[in-house]
XYZ file of C-alpha atoms in Angstrom:
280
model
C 48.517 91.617 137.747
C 50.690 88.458 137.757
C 54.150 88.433 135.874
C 53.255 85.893 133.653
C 50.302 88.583 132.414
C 53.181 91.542 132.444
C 55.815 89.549 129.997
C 53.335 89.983 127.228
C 53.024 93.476 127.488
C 56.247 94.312 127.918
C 57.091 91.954 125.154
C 54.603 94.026 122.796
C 56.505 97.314 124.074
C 60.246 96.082 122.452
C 60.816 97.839 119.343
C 59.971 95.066 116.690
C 63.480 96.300 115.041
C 65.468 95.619 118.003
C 64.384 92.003 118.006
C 65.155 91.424 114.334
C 68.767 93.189 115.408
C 69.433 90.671 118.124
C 68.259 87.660 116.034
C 70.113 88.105 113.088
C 72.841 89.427 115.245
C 72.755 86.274 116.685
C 73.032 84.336 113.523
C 75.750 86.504 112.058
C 78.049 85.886 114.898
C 77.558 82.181 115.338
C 75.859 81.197 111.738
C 79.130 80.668 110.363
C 80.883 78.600 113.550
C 79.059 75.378 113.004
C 79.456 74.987 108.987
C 83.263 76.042 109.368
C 83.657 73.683 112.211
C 81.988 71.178 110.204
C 84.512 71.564 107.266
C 87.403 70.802 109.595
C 85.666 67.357 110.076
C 85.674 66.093 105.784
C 89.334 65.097 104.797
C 91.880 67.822 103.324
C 91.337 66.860 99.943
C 87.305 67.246 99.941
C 87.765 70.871 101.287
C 89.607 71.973 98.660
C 87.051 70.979 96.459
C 84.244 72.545 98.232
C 85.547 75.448 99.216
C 86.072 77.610 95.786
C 82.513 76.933 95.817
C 81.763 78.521 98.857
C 83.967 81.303 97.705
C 82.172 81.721 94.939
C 78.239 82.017 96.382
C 79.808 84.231 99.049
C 81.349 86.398 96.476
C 77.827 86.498 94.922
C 76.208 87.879 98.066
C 78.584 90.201 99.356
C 78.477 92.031 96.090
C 74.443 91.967 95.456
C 74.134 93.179 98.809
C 76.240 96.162 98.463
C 75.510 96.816 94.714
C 71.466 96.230 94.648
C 70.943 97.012 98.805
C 73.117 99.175 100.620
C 74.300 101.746 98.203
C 70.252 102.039 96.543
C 69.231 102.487 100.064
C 72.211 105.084 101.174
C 71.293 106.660 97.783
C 67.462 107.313 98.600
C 68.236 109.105 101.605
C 71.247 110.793 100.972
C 72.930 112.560 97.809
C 74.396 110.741 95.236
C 78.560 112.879 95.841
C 77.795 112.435 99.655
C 77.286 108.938 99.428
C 79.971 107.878 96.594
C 82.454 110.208 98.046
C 81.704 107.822 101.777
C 82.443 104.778 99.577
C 85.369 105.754 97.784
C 86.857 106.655 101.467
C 85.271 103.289 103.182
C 87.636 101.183 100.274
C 90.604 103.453 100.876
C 90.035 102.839 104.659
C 89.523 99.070 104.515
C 92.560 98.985 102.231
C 94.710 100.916 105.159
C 93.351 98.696 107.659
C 94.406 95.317 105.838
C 97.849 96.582 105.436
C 98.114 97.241 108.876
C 96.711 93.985 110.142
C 93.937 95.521 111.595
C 91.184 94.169 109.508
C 92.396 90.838 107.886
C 91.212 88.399 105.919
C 92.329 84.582 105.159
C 90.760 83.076 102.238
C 91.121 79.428 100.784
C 93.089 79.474 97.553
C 90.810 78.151 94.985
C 93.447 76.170 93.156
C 93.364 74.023 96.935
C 96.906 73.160 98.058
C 96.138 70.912 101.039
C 98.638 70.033 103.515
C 101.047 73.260 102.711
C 101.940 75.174 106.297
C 104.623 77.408 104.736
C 104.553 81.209 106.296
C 101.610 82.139 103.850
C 99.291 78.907 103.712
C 97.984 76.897 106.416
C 96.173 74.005 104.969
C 95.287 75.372 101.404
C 94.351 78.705 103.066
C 96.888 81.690 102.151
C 97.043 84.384 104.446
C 98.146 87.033 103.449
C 98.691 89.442 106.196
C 100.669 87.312 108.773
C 103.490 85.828 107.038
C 106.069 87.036 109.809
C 103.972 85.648 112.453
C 104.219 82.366 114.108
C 102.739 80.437 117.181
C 100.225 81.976 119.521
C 100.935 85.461 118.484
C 99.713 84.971 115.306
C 96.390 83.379 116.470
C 95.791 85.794 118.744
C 96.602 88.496 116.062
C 93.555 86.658 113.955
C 91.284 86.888 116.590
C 91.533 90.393 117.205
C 91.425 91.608 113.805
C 88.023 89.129 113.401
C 86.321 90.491 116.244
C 87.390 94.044 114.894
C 86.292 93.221 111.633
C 82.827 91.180 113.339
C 81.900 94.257 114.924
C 81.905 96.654 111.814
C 79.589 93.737 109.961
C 77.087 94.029 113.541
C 76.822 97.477 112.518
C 76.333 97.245 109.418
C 73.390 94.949 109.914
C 71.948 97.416 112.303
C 72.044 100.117 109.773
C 70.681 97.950 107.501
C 67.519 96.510 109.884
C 67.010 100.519 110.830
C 66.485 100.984 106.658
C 64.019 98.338 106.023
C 63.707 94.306 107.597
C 64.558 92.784 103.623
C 67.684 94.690 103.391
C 68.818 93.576 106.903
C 67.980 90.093 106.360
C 70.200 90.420 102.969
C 72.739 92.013 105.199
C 73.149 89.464 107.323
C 73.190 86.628 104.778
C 75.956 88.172 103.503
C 77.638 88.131 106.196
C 77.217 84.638 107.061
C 77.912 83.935 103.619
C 81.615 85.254 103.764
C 82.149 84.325 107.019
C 82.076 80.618 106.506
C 85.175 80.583 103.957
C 87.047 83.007 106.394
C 85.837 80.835 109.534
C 87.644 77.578 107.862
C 90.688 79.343 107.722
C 90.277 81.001 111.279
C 90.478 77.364 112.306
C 93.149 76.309 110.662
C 95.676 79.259 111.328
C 94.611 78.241 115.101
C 95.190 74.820 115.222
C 98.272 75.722 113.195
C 99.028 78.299 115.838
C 99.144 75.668 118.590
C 95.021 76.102 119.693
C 93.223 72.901 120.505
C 89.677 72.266 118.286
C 88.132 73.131 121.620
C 89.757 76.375 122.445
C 89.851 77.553 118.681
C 86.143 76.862 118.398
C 85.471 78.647 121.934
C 87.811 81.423 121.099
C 86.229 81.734 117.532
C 83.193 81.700 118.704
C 83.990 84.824 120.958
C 85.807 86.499 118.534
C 82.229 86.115 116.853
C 79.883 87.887 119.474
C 81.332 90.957 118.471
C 78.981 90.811 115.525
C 75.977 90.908 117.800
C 77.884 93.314 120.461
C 78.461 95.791 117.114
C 74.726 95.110 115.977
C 73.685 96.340 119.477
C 75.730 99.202 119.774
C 74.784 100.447 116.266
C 71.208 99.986 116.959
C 71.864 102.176 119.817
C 73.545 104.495 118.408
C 71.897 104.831 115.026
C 68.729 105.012 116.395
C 69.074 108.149 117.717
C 70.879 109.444 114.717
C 69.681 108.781 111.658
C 70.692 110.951 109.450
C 73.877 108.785 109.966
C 71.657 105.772 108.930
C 72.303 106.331 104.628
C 76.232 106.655 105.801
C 76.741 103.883 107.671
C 75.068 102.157 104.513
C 77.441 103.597 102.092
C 80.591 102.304 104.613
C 79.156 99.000 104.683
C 78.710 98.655 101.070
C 82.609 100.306 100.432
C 83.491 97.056 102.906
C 81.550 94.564 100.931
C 82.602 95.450 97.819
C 86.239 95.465 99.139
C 85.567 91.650 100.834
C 84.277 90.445 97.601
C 86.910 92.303 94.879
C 90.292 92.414 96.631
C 89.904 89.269 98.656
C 87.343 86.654 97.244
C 87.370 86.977 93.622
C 91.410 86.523 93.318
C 91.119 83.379 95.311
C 89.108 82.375 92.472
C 91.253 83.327 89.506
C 93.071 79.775 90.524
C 90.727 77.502 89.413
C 91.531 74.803 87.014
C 89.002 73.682 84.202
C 86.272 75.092 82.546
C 83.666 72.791 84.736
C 85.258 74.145 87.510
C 84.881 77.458 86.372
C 81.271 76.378 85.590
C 80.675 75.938 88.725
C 81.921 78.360 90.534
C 80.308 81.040 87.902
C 76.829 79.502 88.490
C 77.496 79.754 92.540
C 78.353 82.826 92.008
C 74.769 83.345 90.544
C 73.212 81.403 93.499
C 74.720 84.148 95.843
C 73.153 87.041 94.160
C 69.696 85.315 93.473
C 69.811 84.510 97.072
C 70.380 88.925 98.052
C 67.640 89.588 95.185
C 64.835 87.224 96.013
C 65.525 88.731 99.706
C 65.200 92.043 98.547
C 62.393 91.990 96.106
């Protein structure tokens, strides 16, 4: 039999789960790179415009995904104390890990202050975790805690593929979706930091991987242990719900005007239509 006739089968043989895992691994790590990178390219001024917006639909996801995906599923296969109990301890852990600059997160203010590059902004992004940092350090500081922080969404979206292909798809949108805000700001604090575009989008873009390296990994791992599965669900939701409460939704207490406010409400809409249309 010719090797050409072999691919097929062996093609037919990969666990149909496994595939969506790598795809939307894929995306997850790198969906975010090119939109972010684009946003560097629009002048100061238009970006921070735009990006409340984005705020705002990413907002939207993160918390339909955890509120009417993760925790439902963790719920159906796990009991209800169990699972609350693993999300009340997910937020206390993600809140430890921010204040020790493990995981971190740099958001654009939604009030947009281009041009500032005090300790806590860089370009109308306010980071709150590294304002005793400066040069190099602090970029490389970024990049760890991202690809830290990458790899817990990777395995998240395995759990969520390993529940059902709808709630990993949602998963991963959600993912992408607050990735793109946090990716513009990953740029910024690099170029600030003394990267070229070229290194912080190559660097980035590694940094990103681990999303598809954690994906893997959980795959792996979950797959032989699912009772874990419901769990893992429950973490990822604690994580979302942290993402969207403690660090998008103050970025977009600063908005000025009730269009603005408009706007960013009916965004915020567009996010979790997006998760539920997914999901249904």
């Amino acid at each position: 039999m010719s090797s050409h006739a072999l691919l097929p089968e062996a093609m037919s043989q990969i666990d149909p789960v496994l595939l969506w895992v790598i795809l939307f691994g894929l995306l997850a790590s790198l969906g975010a790179l090119a939109p972010a990178g684009l946003m560097l390219l629009i002048s100061e001024r238009v970006r921070a415009r735009v990006t409340p917006y984005l705020l705002s639909y990413a907002t939207g996801t993160v918390l339909a995904t955890a509120i009417i995906g993760l925790l439902p599923e963790a719920l159906d296969q796990a009991p209800v104390r169990n699972v609350t109990a693993t999300v009340l301890v997910g937020v206390v852990v993600f809140f430890v890990l921010e204040s020790l600059v493990i995981w971190r997160h740099a958001h654009p203010e939604a009030d947009g202050n281009p041009g500032e590059h005090a300790h806590g902004q860089a370009g109308g992004v306010h980071v709150h975790d590294v304002p005793h940092l400066h040069g190099v350090k602090a970029g490389n500081l970024i990049l760890i805690g991202d690809a830290f922080h990458n790899f817990v969404d990777g395995v998240a979206v395995a759990a969520a593929f390993l529940a059902s292909p709808s709630l990993g798809i949602a998963t991963a949108v959600a993912v992408i979706g607050h990735e793109i805000p946090q990716e513009i700001g990953d740029f910024i604090i690099l170029l600030g930091s003394g990267f070229s575009r070229a290194k912080a989008l190559l660097w980035n873009g590694l940094s990103g991987l681990a999303t598809l390296v954690g994906a893997l990994l959980g795959y792996a791992m979950l797959g032989q242990a699912t009772t874990l599965v419901p769990y893992i669900l429950a973490i990822a939701a604690s994580g979302f719900l942290y993402i969207g409460l403690a660090d998008l939704v103050p970025g977009l207490h600063g908005r000025r005007g009730a269009a603005s406010g408009l706007i960013q409400f009916v965004m915020m809409l567009g996010g979790i239509a997006t998760i539920a249309f997914i999901q249904h």
